[in-house]
CSV table of C-alpha atoms and ligand atoms in Angstrom, one decimal:
chain,number,residue,atom,x,y,z
A,683,MET,CA,112.8,-99.2,96.6
A,684,ILE,CA,113.1,-98.6,92.9
A,685,ASN,CA,110.7,-96.4,91.1
A,686,GLU,CA,108.9,-98.7,88.6
A,687,GLU,CA,107.1,-96.0,86.7
A,688,ARG,CA,110.4,-94.4,85.8
A,689,LEU,CA,112.1,-97.7,84.9
A,690,TRP,CA,109.0,-98.6,82.6
A,691,GLU,CA,109.1,-95.2,81.0
A,692,HIS,CA,112.7,-95.8,80.3
A,693,LEU,CA,112.1,-98.7,78.6
A,694,GLU,CA,109.3,-97.6,76.4
A,695,SER,CA,111.3,-94.5,75.4
A,696,LEU,CA,114.4,-96.6,74.5
A,697,SER,CA,112.1,-98.9,72.4
A,698,THR,CA,111.6,-96.0,70.0
A,699,ILE,CA,115.0,-96.3,68.8
A,700,GLY,CA,116.0,-98.6,66.1
A,701,LYS,CA,112.0,-99.6,65.8
A,702,GLN,CA,111.5,-101.4,62.4
A,703,GLU,CA,108.3,-100.9,60.4
A,704,THR,CA,108.5,-104.6,59.7
A,705,GLY,CA,108.3,-105.3,63.5
A,706,GLY,CA,110.8,-105.4,66.4
A,707,ILE,CA,113.9,-103.3,67.2
A,708,THR,CA,117.2,-103.6,65.2
A,709,ARG,CA,119.8,-101.6,67.0
A,710,LEU,CA,123.3,-103.0,65.7
A,711,SER,CA,126.7,-102.0,67.3
A,712,PHE,CA,128.5,-99.0,66.1
A,713,SER,CA,125.2,-98.0,64.3
A,714,GLU,CA,123.6,-94.5,64.1
A,715,GLU,CA,120.6,-96.5,66.2
A,716,GLU,CA,123.2,-97.6,68.8
A,717,ARG,CA,124.7,-94.0,69.1
A,718,GLN,CA,121.2,-92.4,69.9
A,719,ALA,CA,120.4,-95.2,72.4
A,720,LYS,CA,123.8,-94.6,74.2
A,721,ASP,CA,123.1,-90.7,73.9
A,722,LEU,CA,119.7,-91.2,75.7
A,723,VAL,CA,121.1,-93.8,78.3
A,724,SER,CA,123.9,-91.5,79.1
A,725,SER,CA,121.4,-88.6,80.0
A,726,TRP,CA,119.5,-91.1,82.3
A,727,MET,CA,122.8,-91.7,83.9
A,728,LYS,CA,123.6,-88.2,84.4
A,729,ASP,CA,119.9,-87.7,85.7
A,730,ALA,CA,120.6,-90.6,88.2
A,731,GLY,CA,123.7,-88.5,89.7
A,732,LEU,CA,126.3,-90.9,88.0
A,733,THR,CA,129.6,-89.8,86.4
A,734,VAL,CA,129.6,-91.0,82.9
A,735,ARG,CA,132.2,-92.0,80.5
A,736,GLU,CA,132.9,-94.1,77.4
A,737,ASP,CA,135.6,-96.7,77.4
A,738,GLU,CA,137.9,-97.5,74.6
A,739,VAL,CA,135.7,-100.3,73.0
A,740,GLY,CA,132.6,-98.0,73.5
A,741,ASN,CA,131.2,-99.4,76.7
A,742,LEU,CA,128.9,-96.7,78.4
A,743,ILE,CA,129.6,-96.4,82.0
A,744,GLY,CA,127.9,-94.5,84.8
A,745,ARG,CA,129.9,-94.4,88.2
A,746,LYS,CA,128.3,-93.8,91.6
A,747,GLU,CA,131.2,-93.2,93.9
A,748,GLY,CA,131.8,-95.3,97.0
A,749,LEU,CA,132.6,-93.9,100.6
A,750,ASP,CA,135.8,-95.7,100.0
A,751,PRO,CA,136.6,-95.2,96.4
A,752,HIS,CA,139.7,-97.4,96.7
A,753,LEU,CA,137.7,-100.4,96.9
A,754,PRO,CA,137.1,-102.6,94.1
A,755,VAL,CA,134.0,-101.6,92.0
A,756,ILE,CA,130.4,-103.5,92.0
A,757,LEU,CA,129.7,-103.6,88.4
A,758,VAL,CA,126.2,-104.0,87.1
A,759,GLY,CA,124.8,-104.0,83.5
A,760,SER,CA,123.9,-105.6,80.4
A,761,HIS,CA,123.7,-104.2,76.7
A,762,ILE,CA,121.4,-102.2,74.6
A,763,ASP,CA,122.3,-103.5,71.2
A,764,SER,CA,119.8,-105.9,69.7
A,765,VAL,CA,119.5,-108.7,67.3
A,766,TYR,CA,117.7,-108.1,63.9
A,767,HIS,CA,113.9,-107.4,64.8
A,768,GLY,CA,114.3,-108.2,68.3
A,769,GLY,CA,112.4,-107.2,71.4
A,770,ASN,CA,112.5,-104.3,74.0
A,771,PHE,CA,113.7,-106.3,77.1
A,772,ASP,CA,116.8,-108.3,76.1
A,773,GLY,CA,119.6,-106.2,77.3
A,774,PRO,CA,117.8,-102.9,78.2
A,775,LEU,CA,116.0,-104.2,81.1
A,776,GLY,CA,119.4,-104.8,82.8
A,777,VAL,CA,121.0,-101.5,82.0
A,778,LEU,CA,118.2,-99.5,82.8
A,779,SER,CA,117.3,-101.5,86.3
A,780,GLY,CA,121.1,-100.8,87.3
A,781,ILE,CA,120.5,-97.0,86.4
A,782,GLU,CA,117.4,-97.2,88.3
A,783,ALA,CA,118.9,-98.8,91.4
A,784,LEU,CA,121.5,-96.3,91.6
A,785,GLN,CA,119.1,-93.4,91.2
A,786,ALA,CA,116.9,-94.9,93.9
A,787,MET,CA,119.8,-95.1,96.4
A,788,ASN,CA,120.8,-91.6,95.4
A,789,GLU,CA,117.4,-90.1,96.3
A,790,GLN,CA,117.1,-92.0,99.3
A,791,GLY,CA,120.6,-91.0,100.6
A,792,MET,CA,122.0,-94.6,100.4
A,793,GLU,CA,125.7,-94.6,100.5
A,794,THR,CA,127.8,-97.8,100.0
A,795,GLN,CA,131.4,-98.4,100.8
A,796,HIS,CA,132.4,-99.6,97.4
A,797,PRO,CA,131.9,-97.5,94.1
A,798,ILE,CA,129.3,-98.8,92.0
A,799,GLU,CA,129.3,-98.8,88.2
A,800,VAL,CA,126.6,-99.5,85.6
A,801,VAL,CA,127.5,-100.4,82.2
A,802,ALA,CA,126.1,-100.9,78.8
A,803,PHE,CA,128.3,-103.2,77.0
A,804,THR,CA,129.2,-102.7,73.4
A,805,ASP,CA,127.7,-105.4,71.3
A,806,GLU,CA,126.6,-108.3,73.3
A,807,GLU,CA,124.3,-110.1,70.7
A,808,GLY,CA,127.0,-110.4,67.9
A,809,SER,CA,124.4,-109.9,65.4
A,810,ARG,CA,126.4,-107.3,63.1
A,811,PHE,CA,129.8,-109.4,63.0
A,812,SER,CA,129.2,-112.9,64.2
A,813,LEU,CA,131.1,-112.0,67.3
A,814,GLY,CA,129.3,-111.5,70.5
A,815,MET,CA,130.4,-109.7,73.7
A,816,ILE,CA,132.8,-107.3,72.0
A,817,GLY,CA,132.6,-104.9,75.0
A,818,SER,CA,132.9,-107.5,77.7
A,819,ARG,CA,135.9,-108.9,76.1
A,820,GLY,CA,137.6,-105.6,75.8
A,821,MET,CA,137.0,-105.2,79.6
A,822,ALA,CA,138.6,-108.6,80.1
A,823,GLY,CA,141.1,-107.9,77.9
A,824,THR,CA,140.5,-110.8,75.4
A,825,LEU,CA,139.5,-108.7,72.4
A,826,THR,CA,142.3,-109.7,69.9
A,827,LYS,CA,143.3,-108.3,66.4
A,828,GLU,CA,141.7,-111.4,64.8
A,829,HIS,CA,138.3,-110.2,66.5
A,830,LEU,CA,138.7,-106.7,65.0
A,831,GLU,CA,139.1,-108.2,61.7
A,832,GLN,CA,135.7,-110.1,61.6
A,833,VAL,CA,133.3,-108.4,59.1
A,834,ASP,CA,129.8,-107.7,58.7
A,835,LYS,CA,127.4,-108.3,55.7
A,836,ASN,CA,128.6,-105.3,53.9
A,837,GLY,CA,132.5,-106.3,54.4
A,838,ILE,CA,133.1,-103.6,57.0
A,839,SER,CA,135.4,-104.9,59.8
A,840,VAL,CA,134.8,-104.3,63.5
A,841,ALA,CA,138.0,-102.1,63.4
A,842,GLU,CA,136.3,-100.0,60.8
A,843,ALA,CA,133.1,-99.5,62.4
A,844,MET,CA,134.7,-98.7,65.6
A,845,SER,CA,136.8,-96.0,63.8
A,846,LYS,CA,133.9,-94.8,62.0
A,847,SER,CA,132.1,-94.2,65.4
A,848,GLY,CA,135.2,-92.2,66.8
A,849,LEU,CA,136.8,-95.1,68.7
A,850,ASP,CA,140.7,-95.8,68.2
A,851,PRO,CA,141.0,-99.7,67.4
A,852,GLU,CA,144.7,-99.4,68.3
A,853,GLU,CA,143.8,-98.2,72.0
A,854,ILE,CA,141.3,-101.2,73.0
A,855,GLN,CA,143.9,-102.4,75.5
A,856,HIS,CA,143.2,-99.5,77.7
A,857,ALA,CA,139.7,-100.8,78.2
A,858,ARG,CA,141.0,-103.8,80.0
A,859,ARG,CA,140.4,-103.9,83.8
A,860,GLU,CA,142.8,-105.1,86.6
A,861,LYS,CA,142.1,-108.3,87.9
A,862,ASP,CA,141.3,-107.0,91.7
A,863,SER,CA,139.5,-104.1,90.3
A,864,ILE,CA,136.1,-105.3,90.3
A,865,LYS,CA,134.6,-107.1,93.6
A,866,ALA,CA,131.8,-108.7,91.4
A,867,TYR,CA,129.7,-108.3,88.1
A,868,LEU,CA,126.1,-108.7,88.5
A,869,GLU,CA,123.4,-108.8,85.6
A,870,LEU,CA,119.7,-108.4,85.5
A,871,HIS,CA,118.4,-110.2,82.4
A,872,ILE,CA,114.9,-111.6,81.2
A,873,GLU,CA,115.0,-115.2,81.3
A,874,GLN,CA,114.3,-115.9,77.4
A,875,GLY,CA,112.8,-119.6,78.5
A,876,LYS,CA,109.7,-120.7,80.1
A,877,ILE,CA,111.0,-122.2,83.5
A,878,LEU,CA,110.0,-119.1,85.8
A,879,GLU,CA,106.5,-118.8,84.2
A,880,SER,CA,105.9,-122.6,84.4
A,881,LYS,CA,106.6,-122.4,88.2
A,882,ASN,CA,104.8,-119.1,88.6
A,883,LEU,CA,107.9,-117.1,89.8
A,884,SER,CA,109.0,-113.6,88.9
A,885,VAL,CA,112.4,-113.8,89.8
A,886,GLY,CA,115.2,-116.5,89.4
A,887,ILE,CA,118.6,-116.9,90.6
A,888,VAL,CA,121.1,-117.9,87.7
A,889,SER,CA,123.5,-120.8,88.7
A,890,GLY,CA,125.5,-120.8,85.4
A,891,ILE,CA,125.5,-119.8,81.6
A,892,ALA,CA,125.7,-122.3,78.8
A,893,GLY,CA,128.7,-121.7,76.2
A,894,PRO,CA,128.1,-121.3,72.6
A,895,ILE,CA,130.3,-122.4,69.8
A,896,TRP,CA,129.6,-120.2,66.5
A,897,GLN,CA,130.9,-121.6,63.2
A,898,LYS,CA,130.2,-121.2,59.4
A,899,PHE,CA,130.0,-124.2,57.1
A,900,ILE,CA,130.8,-123.6,53.7
A,901,ILE,CA,130.3,-126.3,51.2
A,902,ASN,CA,131.7,-125.8,47.6
A,903,GLY,CA,130.0,-127.9,44.8
A,904,GLU,CA,129.3,-127.2,41.1
A,905,ALA,CA,126.9,-124.9,39.5
A,906,GLY,CA,124.8,-126.2,36.7
A,907,HIS,CA,121.8,-126.0,34.6
A,908,ALA,CA,118.7,-127.4,36.5
A,909,GLY,CA,117.0,-128.6,33.5
A,910,THR,CA,119.9,-130.3,31.7
A,911,THR,CA,122.1,-131.8,34.6
A,912,PRO,CA,121.0,-135.3,35.5
A,913,MET,CA,120.5,-136.3,39.0
A,914,THR,CA,123.4,-138.6,38.9
A,915,MET,CA,125.9,-136.1,37.7
A,916,ARG,CA,125.5,-133.5,40.1
A,917,ARG,CA,127.6,-132.0,42.8
A,918,ASP,CA,124.7,-130.3,44.5
A,919,PRO,CA,126.1,-128.5,47.9
A,920,LEU,CA,122.8,-127.9,49.2
A,921,THR,CA,121.6,-131.3,49.2
A,922,ALA,CA,124.7,-132.1,51.4
A,923,ALA,CA,124.0,-129.1,53.5
A,924,SER,CA,120.4,-130.5,54.1
A,925,ALA,CA,121.7,-133.7,55.2
A,926,ILE,CA,124.1,-132.1,57.5
A,927,ILE,CA,121.5,-130.0,59.2
A,928,GLN,CA,119.4,-133.0,59.9
A,929,VAL,CA,122.6,-134.5,61.6
A,930,ILE,CA,122.8,-131.2,63.7
A,931,ASN,CA,119.2,-131.6,64.9
A,932,LYS,CA,119.7,-135.4,65.6
A,933,GLU,CA,123.0,-135.3,67.5
A,934,ALA,CA,122.0,-132.3,69.4
A,935,SER,CA,118.7,-133.7,70.5
A,936,LYS,CA,120.4,-136.9,71.7
A,937,THR,CA,122.1,-135.3,74.8
A,938,GLY,CA,118.9,-133.9,76.4
A,939,THR,CA,120.8,-130.7,77.3
A,940,THR,CA,122.6,-129.3,73.8
A,941,VAL,CA,120.9,-127.2,71.6
A,942,GLY,CA,122.2,-126.7,68.1
A,943,THR,CA,120.7,-124.2,65.6
A,944,VAL,CA,121.2,-123.2,62.1
A,945,GLY,CA,119.9,-119.4,61.8
A,946,GLN,CA,121.7,-118.3,58.4
A,947,LEU,CA,121.6,-120.1,55.0
A,948,GLU,CA,123.0,-118.7,51.9
A,949,LEU,CA,122.8,-120.0,48.4
A,950,VAL,CA,125.2,-118.8,45.7
A,951,PRO,CA,124.3,-117.8,43.2
A,952,GLY,CA,120.6,-118.5,44.0
A,953,GLY,CA,119.0,-118.9,40.8
A,954,ILE,CA,115.7,-120.9,40.7
A,955,ASN,CA,116.8,-122.8,37.6
A,956,VAL,CA,120.6,-123.1,38.8
A,957,ILE,CA,122.2,-125.8,40.8
A,958,PRO,CA,123.9,-123.8,43.5
A,959,GLU,CA,127.8,-123.4,43.5
A,960,ARG,CA,128.3,-122.8,47.0
A,961,VAL,CA,126.0,-123.0,50.4
A,962,GLU,CA,127.0,-121.2,53.4
A,963,PHE,CA,125.3,-121.7,56.8
A,964,SER,CA,125.9,-121.1,60.2
A,965,LEU,CA,125.8,-123.3,63.4
A,966,ASP,CA,125.1,-122.2,66.9
A,967,LEU,CA,125.8,-125.1,69.4
A,968,ARG,CA,125.5,-124.6,73.3
A,969,ASP,CA,125.5,-126.7,76.4
A,970,ILE,CA,126.1,-126.0,79.8
A,971,SER,CA,128.7,-128.9,80.0
A,972,GLU,CA,131.5,-128.2,77.7
A,973,GLU,CA,132.7,-131.8,77.6
A,974,VAL,CA,129.2,-132.6,76.1
A,975,ARG,CA,128.9,-129.7,73.6
A,976,ASP,CA,132.5,-130.4,72.4
A,977,HIS,CA,131.5,-134.1,71.8
A,978,VAL,CA,128.5,-133.2,69.8
A,979,GLU,CA,130.6,-130.5,67.9
A,980,LEU,CA,133.0,-133.4,67.0
A,981,GLU,CA,130.2,-135.9,66.0
A,982,ILE,CA,128.6,-133.2,63.6
A,983,ALA,CA,132.0,-132.5,62.1
A,984,THR,CA,132.9,-136.1,61.4
A,985,GLN,CA,129.5,-137.1,60.0
A,986,ALA,CA,129.6,-133.7,57.9
A,987,LYS,CA,132.8,-134.7,56.3
A,988,SER,CA,131.5,-138.0,55.4
A,989,ILE,CA,128.2,-136.6,53.8
A,990,CYS,CA,130.4,-134.3,51.6
A,991,GLU,CA,132.7,-137.1,50.5
A,992,GLN,CA,129.5,-139.0,49.5
A,993,TYR,CA,128.1,-135.9,47.4
A,994,GLY,CA,131.5,-134.9,46.1
A,995,VAL,CA,131.5,-131.5,47.4
A,996,GLU,CA,134.0,-129.7,49.4
A,997,LEU,CA,133.6,-128.9,53.1
A,998,ILE,CA,135.1,-126.1,55.1
A,999,ILE,CA,134.1,-125.3,58.8
A,1000,GLU,CA,135.3,-121.7,59.7
A,1001,PRO,CA,135.3,-121.0,63.5
A,1002,LEU,CA,133.6,-117.8,64.4
A,1003,GLN,CA,133.6,-117.6,68.2
A,1004,ARG,CA,134.1,-120.4,70.9
A,1005,VAL,CA,133.0,-119.5,74.5
A,1006,ALA,CA,133.3,-121.8,77.5
A,1007,PRO,CA,130.3,-122.2,79.7
A,1008,ALA,CA,130.4,-120.0,82.8
A,1009,PRO,CA,129.3,-120.8,86.4
A,1010,CYS,CA,128.0,-118.1,88.6
A,1011,SER,CA,129.8,-117.3,91.8
A,1012,ASP,CA,128.4,-118.8,95.1
A,1013,LEU,CA,128.9,-115.4,96.7
A,1014,VAL,CA,126.8,-113.5,94.2
A,1015,GLN,CA,124.0,-116.3,94.3
A,1016,THR,CA,124.0,-116.1,98.2
A,1017,CYS,CA,123.7,-112.4,98.2
A,1018,THR,CA,120.8,-112.4,95.6
A,1019,SER,CA,119.2,-115.2,97.6
A,1020,ALA,CA,119.4,-113.0,100.5
A,1021,ALA,CA,118.0,-110.1,98.7
A,1022,CYS,CA,115.0,-112.2,97.7
A,1023,ASP,CA,114.2,-113.2,101.4
A,1024,THR,CA,114.8,-109.5,102.7
A,1025,LEU,CA,112.1,-108.6,99.6
A,1026,ASN,CA,109.9,-111.6,100.5
A,1027,ILE,CA,110.2,-112.7,96.8
A,1028,GLU,CA,109.9,-116.4,96.1
A,1029,THR,CA,112.5,-117.5,93.8
A,1030,MET,CA,114.4,-120.6,92.3
A,1031,THR,CA,117.9,-121.2,90.9
A,1032,LEU,CA,118.2,-122.0,86.9
A,1033,SER,CA,120.9,-122.1,84.5
A,1034,SER,CA,120.9,-119.9,81.4
A,1035,GLY,CA,120.7,-121.2,77.8
A,1036,ALA,CA,121.5,-117.7,76.4
A,1037,GLY,CA,125.0,-116.0,76.5
A,1038,HIS,CA,125.7,-113.1,78.5
A,1039,ASP,CA,128.7,-110.6,79.0
A,1040,GLY,CA,129.5,-112.1,82.1
A,1041,MET,CA,130.9,-115.2,80.3
A,1042,GLN,CA,133.7,-113.1,79.3
A,1043,LEU,CA,134.5,-111.7,82.6
A,1044,THR,CA,135.0,-115.0,84.8
A,1045,GLU,CA,138.7,-114.4,85.0
A,1046,LEU,CA,138.4,-111.0,86.2
A,1047,CYS,CA,135.8,-111.5,89.2
A,1048,PRO,CA,132.9,-113.3,90.5
A,1049,ILE,CA,129.9,-113.1,88.3
A,1050,GLY,CA,126.3,-113.6,89.0
A,1051,MET,CA,122.6,-113.1,87.3
A,1052,ILE,CA,119.3,-112.3,88.3
A,1053,PHE,CA,116.3,-113.6,86.0
A,1054,VAL,CA,112.9,-111.9,85.4
A,1055,ARG,CA,110.1,-113.9,84.0
A,1056,SER,CA,109.4,-113.8,80.4
A,1057,LYS,CA,106.1,-114.1,79.0
A,1058,ASN,CA,105.7,-117.3,77.1
A,1059,GLY,CA,109.4,-117.6,77.2
A,1060,ILE,CA,109.8,-115.6,73.9
A,1061,SER,CA,112.8,-113.9,73.0
A,1062,HIS,CA,114.7,-112.5,70.1
A,1063,ASN,CA,111.1,-111.7,68.7
A,1064,PRO,CA,109.3,-108.7,68.5
A,1065,ALA,CA,106.7,-110.3,71.0
A,1066,GLU,CA,109.4,-110.4,73.9
A,1067,TRP,CA,107.5,-109.4,77.1
A,1068,SER,CA,108.2,-109.1,80.6
A,1069,SER,CA,105.4,-107.4,82.9
A,1070,MET,CA,106.0,-104.3,84.8
A,1071,GLU,CA,105.5,-106.0,88.2
A,1072,ASP,CA,108.1,-108.6,87.3
A,1073,CYS,CA,110.7,-105.8,86.1
A,1074,LYS,CA,110.0,-104.0,89.4
A,1075,ASN,CA,110.8,-107.1,91.5
A,1076,GLY,CA,113.8,-107.9,89.5
A,1077,ALA,CA,115.1,-104.3,89.9
A,1078,ASN,CA,114.6,-104.4,93.6
A,1079,VAL,CA,116.4,-107.5,94.0
A,1080,LEU,CA,119.2,-106.2,91.6
A,1081,CYS,CA,119.5,-103.0,94.2
A,1082,GLN,CA,119.2,-105.1,97.3
A,1083,THR,CA,122.0,-107.4,96.1
A,1084,ILE,CA,124.1,-104.7,95.3
A,1085,LEU,CA,123.7,-103.8,98.9
A,1086,ASN,CA,124.3,-107.1,100.2
A,1087,LEU,CA,127.6,-107.3,98.0
A,1088,ASP,CA,128.6,-104.1,99.5
A,1089,LEU,CA,128.9,-105.5,103.1
A,1090,GLN,CA,130.8,-108.6,101.9
B,1581,GLV,C1,122.7,-113.6,72.8
B,1581,GLV,O1,121.6,-113.6,73.2
B,1581,GLV,C2,123.1,-115.2,72.7
B,1581,GLV,O2,122.8,-116.0,73.6
B,1581,GLV,O3,123.3,-115.6,71.5
B,1582,MN,MN1,120.8,-110.3,76.1
B,1583,MN,MN1,120.0,-111.7,73.1
């Protein structure tokens, strides 16, 4: 059984790093805040009796040795970076529960055949570089030179940010794990939705993760004087953008499962009396079915093209990331279900709308996830909350699932 007070204390201490006066937590990858968070989490890993290292993409890893160190590792974890003004549970709960589970096992003298590693992945959220899951891509060996060239708001590339934080971007291939080296990857995470709450359940078993497409829409028009340019003589990219945003909403709503979001919008030059010259906005489009998602993507692109022709403006759609939906393995789901039975915790199966690092690891190993109830389904928001009781249940299910996986 895990120690819920210690888990809660760790969650609270970590929440002080990156805390914003205007609300929430901002802990971006390769930042000073992330460094501080890693140092603190690393000290807890050591307290838990784990051997700690950081790999070549900055993933922080704590290892509990197995009775047979040659067996593949059972990997558990999540992330400790955040979105801008995010909450305190998205990511940290999974990492800290993993450490807590291993500390509880060590304190109770519980040995496993397989080595177990808990990982805090580098940059799951993608908030800084519009590229998520950097650490897990590194572990899967799919982090490319192009990825490393993506830049943040200040024009700093992933490679530059890595170098500044003491990592060598030329060495990233050494973070790659071999195919048979991981028995399974298991992540505990808050649900970030309302399903568990509506069923009055504290814990859920994830069947699969919806895949996101991220794109940047750039629309070039012509800047002009707001007072002297007649409405019939404008090439206003924002008017086109607003029509496209309506299309995104309409097309995503049609399927019943797709979600489409425009979360960033920038006008250049951005003057009150100037018709914009350029508009840039982001698209985040997801579905648990790749086919349905890709169909909606095509619909949006086709209609956006015709809208831009109609308004006499130029449209460029830049790809930022494209991640396939990821099914969770039957093996992990079965072990989690058995863990819930052992602990007498009622549960259900549900899919994840949010993206998670496991999506990058599907070629490497079976993956699975445990969800913990979120209050009001709120996430990516300072009001994000899960109760101590639910966190305790989730961490105990995590611990028991690891033990079940060890016997497989
Ligand atoms: C991360 O939380 C994402 O799903 O974008
Ligand atoms: Mn997360
Ligand atoms: Mn998140």
